[in-house]
XYZ file of N, CA, C and O in Angstrom:
460
model
N 23.960 2.836 -19.872
C 22.644 2.861 -19.602
C 22.051 1.610 -19.657
O 22.197 0.805 -20.645
N 21.121 1.397 -18.599
C 20.415 -0.032 -18.696
C 19.022 0.156 -18.519
O 18.339 0.969 -18.003
N 18.329 -0.642 -19.229
C 16.831 -0.655 -19.286
C 16.192 -2.215 -18.764
O 17.074 -2.973 -18.848
N 15.381 -2.196 -17.990
C 14.752 -3.327 -17.417
C 13.179 -3.391 -17.718
O 12.439 -2.273 -17.560
N 12.789 -4.536 -17.823
C 11.303 -4.876 -18.432
C 10.961 -6.116 -17.560
O 11.446 -7.058 -17.611
N 9.748 -5.895 -16.841
C 9.334 -6.974 -15.915
C 8.042 -7.596 -16.708
O 7.509 -7.073 -17.821
N 7.943 -9.136 -16.370
C 6.907 -9.900 -16.838
C 6.261 -10.978 -16.156
O 7.307 -11.057 -15.119
N 5.286 -11.499 -16.078
C 4.815 -12.680 -15.392
C 3.845 -12.431 -14.449
O 3.397 -13.281 -13.670
N 3.340 -11.111 -14.441
C 2.196 -10.967 -13.441
C 0.973 -11.445 -13.631
O 0.942 -12.002 -14.997
N -0.153 -11.485 -12.857
C -1.372 -11.875 -13.207
C -2.184 -12.099 -12.007
O -1.951 -11.574 -10.909
N -3.143 -12.812 -12.302
C -4.246 -13.073 -11.273
C -4.110 -14.518 -10.812
O -3.880 -15.494 -11.598
N -3.924 -14.650 -9.488
C -3.737 -16.150 -8.924
C -4.653 -16.224 -7.791
O -4.911 -15.223 -6.900
N -5.060 -17.490 -7.453
C -5.813 -17.673 -6.182
C -4.816 -17.918 -4.990
O -3.588 -18.187 -5.315
N -5.411 -17.603 -3.928
C -4.413 -17.767 -2.633
C -3.978 -19.097 -2.586
O -4.492 -20.105 -2.924
N -2.699 -19.197 -2.225
C -2.259 -20.448 -2.200
C -1.316 -20.897 -3.348
O -0.482 -21.927 -3.664
N -1.673 -20.221 -4.458
C -0.961 -20.287 -5.793
C 0.262 -19.759 -5.896
O 0.791 -19.472 -5.132
N 0.945 -20.003 -7.144
C 2.310 -19.376 -7.564
C 2.463 -18.735 -8.717
O 1.497 -18.886 -9.621
N 3.173 -17.737 -8.869
C 3.882 -17.050 -9.921
C 5.052 -17.102 -10.111
O 5.836 -16.924 -8.914
N 5.874 -16.665 -11.368
C 7.078 -16.570 -11.508
C 7.298 -15.148 -12.194
O 6.808 -15.076 -13.186
N 7.940 -14.300 -11.703
C 8.256 -12.979 -12.316
C 9.522 -12.932 -13.017
O 10.551 -13.553 -12.520
N 9.626 -12.208 -14.056
C 10.955 -12.294 -14.791
C 11.197 -10.676 -14.932
O 10.255 -9.717 -15.271
N 12.554 -10.303 -14.911
C 13.045 -8.838 -15.279
C 14.223 -9.304 -16.186
O 15.145 -9.703 -15.824
N 14.213 -8.535 -17.390
C 14.983 -8.690 -18.342
C 15.825 -7.307 -18.352
O 15.177 -6.346 -18.653
N 17.036 -7.423 -18.147
C 17.999 -6.329 -18.331
C 18.625 -6.060 -19.717
O 18.953 -7.208 -20.167
N 18.896 -4.927 -20.286
C 19.469 -4.752 -21.547
C 20.480 -3.508 -21.354
O 19.973 -2.591 -20.593
N 21.176 -3.257 -22.418
C 22.125 -2.083 -22.314
C 23.452 -2.459 -21.788
O 23.899 -3.562 -21.902
N 23.916 -1.513 -20.657
C 25.107 -1.938 -20.193
C 25.095 -2.536 -19.081
O 25.470 -2.146 -17.750
N 24.811 -3.943 -19.209
C 24.557 -4.760 -18.058
C 25.703 -5.095 -17.158
O 25.588 -5.616 -15.891
N 26.838 -4.838 -17.814
C 28.127 -5.406 -17.093
C 28.522 -4.620 -15.905
O 29.118 -4.907 -14.889
N 27.669 -3.387 -15.903
C 27.995 -2.448 -14.765
C 26.936 -2.551 -13.559
O 27.231 -2.123 -12.449
N 26.148 -3.592 -13.639
C 25.107 -3.749 -12.651
C 25.705 -4.382 -11.350
O 26.291 -5.632 -11.418
N 25.565 -3.958 -10.328
C 25.961 -4.439 -8.947
C 24.947 -5.087 -8.328
O 25.229 -6.129 -7.350
N 23.588 -5.049 -8.483
C 22.693 -5.551 -7.771
C 21.462 -5.400 -8.549
O 21.112 -4.483 -9.160
N 20.425 -6.285 -8.448
C 18.974 -6.155 -8.988
C 18.060 -6.353 -7.727
O 18.418 -7.244 -7.025
N 16.743 -6.010 -7.873
C 15.738 -6.186 -6.898
C 14.404 -6.131 -7.312
O 14.131 -5.592 -8.289
N 13.588 -6.505 -6.547
C 12.240 -6.390 -6.681
C 11.489 -5.680 -5.560
O 11.882 -5.862 -4.441
N 10.713 -4.699 -5.762
C 9.942 -3.816 -4.874
C 8.466 -4.018 -5.263
O 8.100 -4.478 -6.447
N 7.609 -3.717 -4.323
C 6.033 -3.752 -4.753
C 5.562 -2.711 -3.905
O 5.899 -2.174 -2.901
N 4.246 -2.072 -4.638
C 3.559 -1.190 -4.064
C 2.198 -1.331 -4.052
O 1.638 -1.879 -5.254
N 1.466 -1.497 -3.017
C -0.070 -1.958 -2.869
C -0.858 -0.533 -2.846
O -0.127 0.386 -2.487
N -1.965 -0.347 -3.286
C -2.747 0.895 -3.281
C -2.785 1.397 -1.860
O -3.058 0.642 -0.929
N -2.371 2.664 -1.900
C -2.448 3.430 -0.455
C -1.241 3.116 0.107
O -0.991 3.614 1.487
N -0.340 2.399 -0.208
C 1.004 1.952 0.532
C 2.106 2.537 -0.076
O 2.262 2.618 -1.339
N 3.252 2.541 0.679
C 4.535 3.030 0.047
C 5.233 1.758 -0.852
O 4.924 0.839 -0.196
N 6.153 2.186 -1.435
C 6.712 1.074 -2.241
C 7.713 0.374 -1.187
O 8.437 0.912 -0.391
N 7.752 -0.909 -1.217
C 8.748 -1.754 -0.164
C 9.501 -2.735 -0.884
O 9.155 -3.264 -2.017
N 10.646 -3.075 -0.374
C 11.726 -4.012 -0.891
C 11.103 -5.415 -0.607
O 10.516 -5.553 0.445
N 10.962 -6.134 -1.599
C 10.571 -7.694 -1.536
C 11.819 -8.581 -1.561
O 11.861 -9.249 -0.673
N 12.724 -8.266 -2.412
C 13.928 -9.256 -2.608
C 14.966 -8.369 -3.246
O 14.555 -7.539 -4.044
N 16.177 -8.886 -3.137
C 17.361 -8.089 -3.859
C 18.529 -9.226 -3.968
O 18.705 -10.218 -3.038
N 19.302 -9.283 -5.143
C 20.324 -10.181 -5.290
C 21.332 -9.348 -5.878
O 21.276 -8.409 -6.725
N 22.683 -9.560 -5.121
C 23.786 -8.795 -5.724
C 24.596 -9.717 -6.774
O 24.273 -10.640 -6.973
N 25.657 -8.784 -7.348
C 26.163 -9.617 -8.486
C 26.922 -10.819 -7.882
O 27.208 -11.759 -8.740
N 27.424 -10.782 -6.687
C 28.071 -12.138 -6.163
C 27.097 -13.134 -5.635
O 27.514 -14.180 -5.157
N 25.603 -12.837 -5.783
C 24.830 -13.917 -5.534
C 24.116 -13.774 -4.123
O 23.236 -14.588 -3.787
N 24.488 -12.691 -3.303
C 23.903 -12.598 -1.889
C 22.465 -12.107 -2.071
O 22.198 -11.286 -2.829
N 21.740 -12.909 -1.450
C 20.239 -12.360 -1.510
C 19.600 -11.783 -0.180
O 20.038 -12.006 0.814
N 18.569 -11.038 -0.286
C 17.799 -10.487 0.904
C 16.336 -10.355 0.713
O 15.943 -10.355 -0.556
N 15.714 -10.865 1.591
C 14.135 -10.991 1.547
C 13.604 -9.998 2.732
O 13.906 -9.911 3.827
N 12.294 -9.528 2.208
C 11.451 -9.009 3.452
C 11.016 -10.219 4.219
O 10.726 -11.333 3.712
N 10.840 -9.858 5.421
C 10.316 -10.920 6.347
C 9.012 -11.700 5.966
O 8.996 -12.611 6.192
N 8.282 -10.657 5.439
C 7.017 -11.182 4.920
C 6.984 -12.030 3.859
O 5.990 -12.728 3.584
N 8.000 -12.149 3.123
C 8.195 -13.236 1.975
C 9.152 -14.449 2.134
O 9.184 -15.357 1.366
N 9.790 -14.403 3.324
C 10.949 -15.269 3.602
C 10.206 -16.812 3.614
O 9.218 -16.995 4.169
N 10.952 -17.494 2.781
C 10.342 -18.975 2.817
C 9.250 -19.332 1.735
O 8.897 -20.407 1.384
N 8.755 -18.175 1.186
C 7.571 -18.386 0.062
C 8.435 -17.919 -1.214
O 8.056 -18.206 -2.217
N 9.097 -16.799 -1.352
C 9.667 -16.248 -2.576
C 11.084 -16.628 -2.519
O 11.797 -16.761 -1.711
N 11.609 -17.005 -3.994
C 12.985 -17.220 -4.038
C 13.458 -16.139 -5.502
O 12.846 -16.354 -6.485
N 14.538 -15.464 -5.035
C 15.092 -14.651 -6.227
C 16.277 -15.486 -6.897
O 17.095 -16.044 -6.110
N 16.589 -15.221 -7.931
C 17.643 -15.732 -9.026
C 18.009 -14.822 -9.884
O 17.227 -14.196 -10.486
N 19.159 -15.219 -10.448
C 19.733 -14.616 -11.882
C 20.292 -15.719 -12.614
O 20.751 -16.779 -12.148
N 19.970 -15.635 -13.967
C 20.286 -16.614 -14.806
C 21.911 -16.685 -15.080
O 22.507 -15.555 -14.862
N 22.392 -17.450 -15.863
C 23.704 -17.725 -15.980
C 24.292 -16.516 -16.744
O 25.574 -16.203 -16.544
N 23.618 -16.040 -17.660
C 23.998 -14.755 -18.520
C 24.095 -13.644 -17.805
O 24.383 -12.614 -18.083
N 23.078 -13.624 -16.653
C 22.930 -12.362 -15.722
C 22.352 -11.281 -16.371
O 22.645 -10.127 -15.968
N 21.533 -11.686 -17.356
C 20.789 -10.488 -17.772
C 19.244 -10.633 -17.507
O 18.502 -9.795 -18.204
N 18.877 -11.738 -16.912
C 17.488 -12.162 -16.424
C 17.549 -12.270 -15.035
O 18.310 -13.237 -14.412
N 16.569 -11.797 -14.221
C 16.260 -11.897 -12.980
C 14.965 -12.386 -12.639
O 14.097 -12.103 -13.380
N 14.908 -13.486 -11.950
C 13.717 -14.138 -11.818
C 13.183 -14.067 -10.307
O 14.024 -14.009 -9.488
N 11.893 -14.254 -9.937
C 11.442 -14.500 -8.711
C 10.303 -15.400 -8.626
O 9.329 -15.080 -9.101
N 10.433 -16.568 -7.945
C 9.468 -17.503 -7.930
C 8.697 -17.141 -6.791
O 9.233 -17.309 -5.566
N 7.479 -17.117 -6.736
C 6.435 -16.630 -5.648
C 5.501 -17.877 -5.309
O 4.835 -18.259 -6.268
N 5.679 -18.503 -4.268
C 4.782 -19.574 -3.777
C 4.034 -19.285 -2.609
O 4.344 -18.357 -1.957
N 2.981 -19.881 -2.357
C 2.097 -19.905 -1.225
C 1.546 -18.285 -1.238
O 1.654 -17.687 -0.279
N 1.107 -17.831 -2.222
C 0.830 -16.520 -2.485
C -0.542 -16.077 -1.575
O -1.375 -17.120 -1.385
N -0.368 -15.013 -0.900
C -1.404 -14.570 -0.096
C -2.257 -13.136 -0.607
O -1.553 -12.497 -1.394
N -3.457 -12.984 -0.278
C -4.025 -11.615 -0.667
C -3.109 -10.487 -0.464
O -3.288 -9.531 -1.341
N -2.434 -10.400 0.722
C -1.651 -9.261 1.014
C -0.553 -9.201 0.010
O 0.166 -8.237 0.179
N -0.223 -10.097 -0.692
C 0.785 -10.035 -1.723
C 0.343 -9.156 -2.972
O 1.347 -8.945 -3.973
N -0.859 -8.788 -3.002
C -1.416 -8.133 -4.105
C -0.729 -6.672 -4.149
O -0.922 -5.919 -3.421
N -0.008 -6.454 -5.326
C 0.590 -5.060 -5.514
C 1.138 -5.008 -7.075
O 0.990 -6.172 -7.770
N 1.575 -3.927 -7.280
C 2.387 -3.888 -8.588
C 3.950 -4.079 -8.147
O 4.222 -3.431 -7.221
N 4.282 -5.030 -8.937
C 5.803 -5.484 -8.636
C 6.657 -4.698 -9.575
O 6.573 -4.844 -10.898
N 7.934 -4.014 -9.206
C 8.770 -3.478 -9.973
C 10.045 -4.029 -9.915
O 10.584 -4.354 -8.647
N 10.828 -4.103 -10.929
C 12.253 -4.569 -10.854
C 13.125 -3.345 -10.920
O 12.663 -2.211 -11.504
N 14.168 -3.402 -10.386
C 15.234 -2.280 -10.358
C 16.704 -2.953 -10.703
O 16.870 -4.118 -10.324
N 17.577 -2.110 -11.121
C 18.862 -2.533 -11.430
C 19.846 -1.386 -10.984
O 19.508 -0.228 -11.116
N 20.878 -1.734 -10.205
C 21.833 -0.732 -9.587
C 22.923 -0.671 -10.415
O 23.862 -1.790 -10.498
N 23.376 0.561 -10.862
C 24.534 0.658 -11.445
C 25.035 2.096 -10.708
O 24.718 3.188 -11.230
N 25.728 2.034 -9.728
C 26.105 3.186 -8.866
C 26.634 4.213 -9.556
O 27.551 4.125 -10.548
N 26.260 5.497 -9.461
C 25.175 5.874 -8.410
C 23.672 5.812 -8.851
O 22.913 6.349 -8.255
N 23.493 5.030 -10.023
C 22.136 5.201 -10.746
C 21.364 3.912 -10.237
O 21.916 2.889 -10.060
N 19.919 4.101 -10.270
C 19.067 2.957 -10.057
C 18.087 3.119 -11.137
O 17.345 4.239 -11.031
N 17.958 2.039 -11.917
C 16.893 2.164 -13.026
C 15.784 1.247 -12.781
O 15.911 0.107 -12.151
N 14.568 1.840 -12.921
C 13.388 1.020 -12.762
C 12.586 0.749 -13.938
O 12.695 1.234 -14.833
N 11.856 -0.572 -13.667
C 10.753 -1.028 -14.818
C 9.552 -0.425 -14.552
O 9.269 0.453 -13.793
N 8.729 -0.606 -15.483
C 7.330 -0.117 -15.558
C 6.393 -0.798 -14.448
O 5.259 -0.260 -14.145
N 6.761 -1.946 -14.022
C 6.004 -2.612 -13.144
C 5.056 -3.765 -13.675
O 4.682 -3.592 -14.954
N 4.704 -4.796 -12.955
C 3.725 -5.666 -13.506
C 2.751 -5.897 -12.345
O 2.916 -6.241 -11.124
N 1.508 -6.155 -12.579
C 0.454 -6.328 -11.583
C 0.338 -7.655 -11.135
O 0.259 -8.722 -11.814
N 0.225 -7.996 -9.865
C 0.164 -9.385 -9.191
C -0.959 -9.058 -8.285
O -1.181 -8.308 -7.443
N -2.183 -9.993 -8.464
C -3.283 -10.090 -7.915
C -3.641 -11.377 -7.207
O -3.639 -12.421 -8.097
N -3.678 -11.341 -6.039
C -3.978 -12.873 -5.286
C -5.488 -12.802 -4.737
O -5.661 -11.833 -3.768
N -6.180 -13.445 -5.288
C -7.632 -13.446 -4.994
C -8.332 -14.528 -5.453
O -8.255 -15.193 -6.497
N -9.440 -14.950 -4.657
C -10.255 -16.212 -4.996
C -11.785 -15.641 -5.704
O -12.402 -16.518 -6.320
């Protein structure tokens, strides 16, 4: 079983930056991919970015060129650097980890982009 915990959210002005972190614990050796999703009020949860065990990355079109996903050398922490933040990036950001056929979710961290 795997647990994931997010951190790094907060309030930032438009154009600013934040870095989100997701720490995985438990049976991390079975993780095949990790990802970030977000959910804004009144909207469905959507994929933001994803990284597989071999390092392949995927990004939503809305964040390409602004967000960067990575995993550390020990591969038990996933990071997402968010630059040039916009008000429409405001949402609760959730981390997940895939150990097929299971997907584990974190509790989420709030990101608010506002002046």
